[in-house]
Structures are given as structure tokens and as C-alpha cells.
Amino acid sequence: MLETVKGAIFDLDGVIVDTAKYHYLAWRSLAERLGFEFTEVDNERLKGVSRAESLRILLEIGGIEAGETERMEMTEAKNREYLNYISKLDPSEILPGAKEYLQTLREADIKIALGSASKNAAFILSRLGITKLFDAVIDGTKVSKAKPDPEVFLAASAALGLEPPECVVFEDAAAGVQAGKAAGCKVVGIGSPDVLHGADRVIAGLDELI
Ligand code: B16
Ligand code: MG
């Protein structure tokens, strides 16, 4: 399957770097200030989900209602704390095999894009020192419809000048696998086959492909 593709589109959190742990710490602080407990199990529901939708889920867990202005203040406070964590990111936090696999693809003339829900994606890539390995970056600042909508992967394949069936998507979240398939791309799930239904292939991590 991977022999026939011309482009590869990578999700960020859970595929290239584990930023979920920092999202968790920042959301948990907000929950504490609001007076409820937010567990790591709850955090699984936020993976691959946009910032605004993450807050909606968090408030649902806490049984809290909030107006538009309050919600905006909450996401801003969460993002400030999250930025504090990710400003300390360094290349040692790139997940095993990710950088090597990106380099292998480049050597094979495969075009590479990022397809992430994060509005902090460009900053994260720069902290990790891997910006130059990407031909295109499509992130939460460029798309409006969250996964499982295919928008992010359609935009990424277009940015590479390719048709979706010529591209393979690497995704760790169920909604992302659905989005990749809905776009018409091939999809490699990273994680457990029990969760990543519909992927063409599921692997534990990119180090398996080296
Ligand atoms: P931000 P991905 C996603 O990244 C995260 O998995 C998700 O937990 C987060 O809410 C979302 O980015 C938005 O992130 O607050 O930085 O805009 O997996 O799509 O790379
Ligand atoms: Mg992800």
C-alpha cells in the first residue's frame, strides 16, 4: 500500500509528538479552578478534537454551563498554560521513529504535509526542529470543520498538488481515521485496532515502518 502513494499527511498530537499530556495538565487545572476532577480517562475524549469542542466536553463532564464570553476566557486561560508547557518542548520529545520516517519519505520523493486540528501546530513543529521536513502545514488556523470532517485532509492533499487517493494519512484518533477515509485517502492508524476502526492498516508507532 505505502509503495504506491505520492504524498503522506501526518496528524501531530499522538503521531509526531505526545502533546496530549500537556493538554491534559492545562485542562485539569481549569477543571480544578471550576471545582471538579478531570481524569486521564476523561482526557481520551479530547484527543484529535478541536479546542472549542474540547471545552464543550470538559464542561459537560463537570456539569457546568457557561456563556460565550466565559467560554472564551476559559479556552484562553487553558491555552496560556498549555503554551507554557509546549514552549519547553525540544527534539527529544519527537515520538520514536517519526523523524527518521519523515526523512526516509523525503529521500523517496514523497511529498509531506501536516494535517492537525491544533492552532499551535507551527509553533510545535518549530520547537521540535522539524518544520523543514514538511512541504505543507494545514492546521487549526486554516480549516474550520473539525475531524471527522475530511476538510483538513482534503486541504492537505490539495496543498501538496495531489489527489486524496494518492495520499496516505497517519492518524492516532478515531475521528481522524474517519476523516482520512472520508477524504478518500489511504489511512494508517497509530494505536490500537480496537479503537481505530476503518483504517487500512494499524501500527503501534512510526518506528514500525523503518
Ligand atoms: P490547540 P491533532 C489536536 O491535535 C489534539 O489532539 C487535541 O487534543 C487538541 O484539542 C487539538 O489539537 C487543538 O489543539 O488547542 O493547540 O489548537 O491530534 O489534531 O494534531
Ligand atoms: Mg492526534
Short mmCIF file of C-alpha atoms and ligand atoms in Angstrom, two decimals:
data_model
loop_
_atom_site.label_atom_id
_atom_site.label_comp_id
_atom_site.label_asym_id
_atom_site.label_seq_id
_atom_site.Cartn_x
_atom_site.Cartn_y
_atom_site.Cartn_z
CA MET A 1 0.00 0.00 0.00
CA LEU A 2 2.69 2.53 1.01
CA GLU A 3 4.67 1.73 -2.16
CA THR A 4 2.07 3.38 -4.41
CA VAL A 5 1.50 6.70 -2.60
CA LYS A 6 2.87 10.09 -3.70
CA GLY A 7 2.05 12.04 -0.53
CA ALA A 8 1.94 11.46 3.22
CA ILE A 9 -0.17 13.52 5.63
CA PHE A 10 0.65 13.39 9.33
CA ASP A 11 -1.52 14.24 12.29
CA LEU A 12 0.57 15.93 15.00
CA ASP A 13 -0.55 15.07 18.54
CA GLY A 14 -0.19 11.31 19.06
CA VAL A 15 1.68 10.71 15.79
CA ILE A 16 4.72 13.02 15.82
CA VAL A 17 4.70 14.14 19.47
CA ASP A 18 2.71 13.40 22.63
CA THR A 19 1.27 16.83 23.38
CA ALA A 20 -1.86 15.18 24.88
CA LYS A 21 -0.13 15.07 28.28
CA TYR A 22 0.30 18.87 28.25
CA HIS A 23 -3.27 19.44 27.01
CA TYR A 24 -4.32 17.23 29.95
CA LEU A 25 -2.39 19.21 32.57
CA ALA A 26 -3.82 22.51 31.30
CA TRP A 27 -7.43 21.24 31.06
CA ARG A 28 -7.10 19.64 34.52
CA SER A 29 -6.04 22.98 36.05
CA LEU A 30 -9.07 24.64 34.52
CA ALA A 31 -11.34 21.88 35.88
CA GLU A 32 -9.78 22.29 39.34
CA ARG A 33 -10.48 26.02 39.27
CA LEU A 34 -14.06 25.22 38.27
CA GLY A 35 -14.30 22.75 41.17
CA PHE A 36 -14.37 19.30 39.59
CA GLU A 37 -11.98 16.46 38.84
CA PHE A 38 -10.86 15.79 35.26
CA THR A 39 -9.21 12.38 34.89
CA GLU A 40 -6.80 10.92 32.32
CA VAL A 41 -9.61 8.65 31.18
CA ASP A 42 -11.75 11.75 30.50
CA ASN A 43 -8.80 13.22 28.58
CA GLU A 44 -9.03 10.42 25.99
CA ARG A 45 -12.22 12.09 24.74
CA LEU A 46 -10.26 15.24 23.81
CA LYS A 47 -7.69 13.61 21.53
CA GLY A 48 -7.92 14.94 17.98
CA VAL A 49 -10.84 17.20 18.98
CA SER A 50 -10.69 21.00 18.42
CA ARG A 51 -10.07 23.41 21.28
CA ALA A 52 -13.66 24.71 21.39
CA GLU A 53 -15.12 21.20 21.27
CA SER A 54 -12.66 20.09 23.98
CA LEU A 55 -14.05 22.80 26.28
CA ARG A 56 -17.61 21.76 25.49
CA ILE A 57 -16.78 18.17 26.51
CA LEU A 58 -14.93 19.33 29.65
CA LEU A 59 -17.88 21.47 30.80
CA GLU A 60 -20.26 18.59 30.08
CA ILE A 61 -18.13 16.33 32.33
CA GLY A 62 -18.21 18.97 35.10
CA GLY A 63 -21.93 19.66 34.61
CA ILE A 64 -21.14 23.36 34.15
CA GLU A 65 -22.96 25.85 31.96
CA ALA A 66 -21.09 28.88 30.66
CA GLY A 67 -21.85 31.72 28.26
CA GLU A 68 -19.88 32.66 25.16
CA THR A 69 -17.61 35.22 26.90
CA GLU A 70 -16.85 32.91 29.81
CA ARG A 71 -16.07 30.05 27.43
CA MET A 72 -13.68 32.26 25.50
CA GLU A 73 -11.89 33.28 28.73
CA MET A 74 -11.63 29.62 29.72
CA THR A 75 -10.07 28.50 26.42
CA GLU A 76 -7.67 31.46 26.53
CA ALA A 77 -6.58 30.60 30.08
CA LYS A 78 -6.15 26.93 29.13
CA ASN A 79 -4.13 27.84 26.05
CA ARG A 80 -1.86 30.17 28.05
CA GLU A 81 -1.00 27.35 30.43
CA TYR A 82 -0.61 24.88 27.52
CA LEU A 83 1.76 27.32 25.72
CA ASN A 84 3.81 27.49 28.88
CA TYR A 85 4.35 23.71 28.71
CA ILE A 86 4.98 23.47 24.98
CA SER A 87 7.41 26.40 24.95
CA LYS A 88 9.76 23.96 26.73
CA LEU A 89 9.34 21.20 24.09
CA ASP A 90 12.54 20.02 22.45
CA PRO A 91 13.51 17.48 19.74
CA SER A 92 13.92 14.72 22.36
CA GLU A 93 10.10 14.61 22.59
CA ILE A 94 9.61 13.58 18.95
CA LEU A 95 7.95 10.14 19.13
CA PRO A 96 10.17 7.13 18.27
CA GLY A 97 10.78 6.72 14.54
CA ALA A 98 8.86 9.84 13.47
CA LYS A 99 11.80 11.98 12.35
CA GLU A 100 13.58 9.04 10.71
CA TYR A 101 10.41 8.06 8.84
CA LEU A 102 9.86 11.65 7.60
CA GLN A 103 13.45 11.70 6.34
CA THR A 104 13.00 8.31 4.62
CA LEU A 105 9.90 9.61 2.80
CA ARG A 106 11.71 12.76 1.66
CA GLU A 107 14.55 10.69 0.27
CA ALA A 108 11.94 8.66 -1.65
CA ASP A 109 10.47 11.91 -3.10
CA ILE A 110 7.17 11.51 -1.25
CA LYS A 111 5.54 14.88 -0.50
CA ILE A 112 4.78 15.52 3.18
CA ALA A 113 2.02 17.57 4.84
CA LEU A 114 0.82 18.11 8.38
CA GLY A 115 -2.94 17.69 8.94
CA SER A 116 -3.66 18.72 12.53
CA ALA A 117 -6.55 20.27 14.47
CA SER A 118 -4.09 22.32 16.55
CA LYS A 119 -3.78 26.09 16.22
CA ASN A 120 -0.34 25.75 17.84
CA ALA A 121 0.98 23.30 15.23
CA ALA A 122 3.52 25.61 13.53
CA PHE A 123 4.99 26.56 16.93
CA ILE A 124 5.23 22.89 17.97
CA LEU A 125 7.00 21.90 14.72
CA SER A 126 9.48 24.72 15.23
CA ARG A 127 10.17 23.69 18.85
CA LEU A 128 10.80 20.13 17.60
CA GLY A 129 13.10 21.43 14.84
CA ILE A 130 11.26 19.58 12.04
CA THR A 131 9.44 22.41 10.19
CA LYS A 132 11.64 21.98 7.11
CA LEU A 133 10.60 18.33 6.70
CA PHE A 134 7.06 19.44 5.71
CA ASP A 135 6.05 20.69 2.25
CA ALA A 136 2.71 22.00 3.61
CA VAL A 137 1.18 22.64 7.03
CA ILE A 138 -2.60 22.51 7.32
CA ASP A 139 -3.71 23.09 10.90
CA GLY A 140 -6.48 24.52 13.07
CA THR A 141 -5.72 28.04 11.83
CA LYS A 142 -6.51 27.03 8.23
CA VAL A 143 -9.62 24.86 8.50
CA SER A 144 -12.95 25.41 10.18
CA LYS A 145 -14.50 21.95 10.22
CA ALA A 146 -13.13 19.57 12.83
CA LYS A 147 -12.34 15.89 12.19
CA PRO A 148 -14.22 13.58 11.39
CA ASP A 149 -14.98 16.13 8.65
CA PRO A 150 -12.48 15.49 5.81
CA GLU A 151 -11.67 19.23 5.30
CA VAL A 152 -8.17 19.14 6.84
CA PHE A 153 -7.03 16.17 4.71
CA LEU A 154 -8.63 17.49 1.50
CA ALA A 155 -6.82 20.79 2.06
CA ALA A 156 -3.54 18.96 2.82
CA SER A 157 -3.66 16.81 -0.33
CA ALA A 158 -4.55 19.89 -2.42
CA ALA A 159 -1.64 21.82 -0.86
CA LEU A 160 0.67 19.01 -1.99
CA GLY A 161 -0.82 19.17 -5.51
CA LEU A 162 -2.13 15.60 -5.21
CA GLU A 163 -5.46 13.79 -5.31
CA PRO A 164 -6.60 12.29 -1.97
CA PRO A 165 -6.25 8.65 -3.18
CA GLU A 166 -2.58 9.41 -3.89
CA CYS A 167 -2.05 10.27 -0.21
CA VAL A 168 -1.76 8.25 2.98
CA VAL A 169 -2.89 9.74 6.29
CA PHE A 170 -1.25 8.81 9.61
CA GLU A 171 -3.68 9.29 12.49
CA ASP A 172 -3.99 8.26 16.15
CA ALA A 173 -7.60 9.34 16.80
CA ALA A 174 -10.75 7.52 15.68
CA ALA A 175 -12.24 10.79 14.38
CA GLY A 176 -9.06 11.38 12.37
CA VAL A 177 -9.17 7.90 10.80
CA GLN A 178 -12.79 8.58 9.78
CA ALA A 179 -11.79 11.98 8.36
CA GLY A 180 -8.97 10.44 6.31
CA LYS A 181 -11.26 7.77 4.86
CA ALA A 182 -13.99 10.36 4.18
CA ALA A 183 -11.42 12.42 2.24
CA GLY A 184 -10.64 9.37 0.08
CA CYS A 185 -7.09 8.88 1.39
CA LYS A 186 -5.46 5.67 2.50
CA VAL A 187 -5.20 5.62 6.29
CA VAL A 188 -2.64 4.14 8.66
CA GLY A 189 -3.92 4.17 12.25
CA ILE A 190 -1.39 4.59 15.05
CA GLY A 191 -2.57 2.89 18.22
CA SER A 192 -5.00 0.05 18.85
CA PRO A 193 -7.05 -1.74 16.12
CA ASP A 194 -9.92 -1.92 18.66
CA VAL A 195 -10.23 1.88 18.55
CA LEU A 196 -9.10 2.74 15.01
CA HIS A 197 -11.85 1.03 13.03
CA GLY A 198 -11.77 1.56 9.29
CA ALA A 199 -8.02 2.19 8.96
CA ASP A 200 -6.35 0.32 6.07
CA ARG A 201 -3.60 -0.72 8.45
CA VAL A 202 -2.94 -0.17 12.17
CA ILE A 203 0.55 0.05 13.67
CA ALA A 204 1.78 0.81 17.20
CA GLY A 205 4.12 3.62 16.13
CA LEU A 206 6.05 5.04 13.17
CA ASP A 207 9.18 3.15 14.31
CA GLU A 208 7.49 0.00 12.95
CA LEU A 209 7.85 1.39 9.41
CA ILE A 210 11.59 1.94 9.47
P1 B16 B 1 -4.90 23.51 20.11
P2 B16 B 1 -4.01 16.80 16.49
C1 B16 B 1 -5.24 18.09 18.47
O1 B16 B 1 -4.07 17.78 17.78
C2 B16 B 1 -5.20 17.47 19.87
O2 B16 B 1 -5.19 16.05 19.78
C3 B16 B 1 -6.43 17.90 20.63
O3 B16 B 1 -6.40 17.35 21.94
C4 B16 B 1 -6.46 19.44 20.70
O4 B16 B 1 -7.64 19.88 21.37
C5 B16 B 1 -6.45 19.99 19.26
O5 B16 B 1 -5.29 19.51 18.60
C6 B16 B 1 -6.44 21.51 19.24
O6 B16 B 1 -5.22 21.97 19.79
O7 B16 B 1 -5.59 23.85 21.41
O8 B16 B 1 -3.40 23.53 20.18
O9 B16 B 1 -5.43 24.34 18.96
O10 B16 B 1 -4.11 15.40 17.04
O11 B16 B 1 -5.13 17.15 15.52
O12 B16 B 1 -2.63 17.10 15.94
MG MG B 2 -3.84 13.17 17.02
#
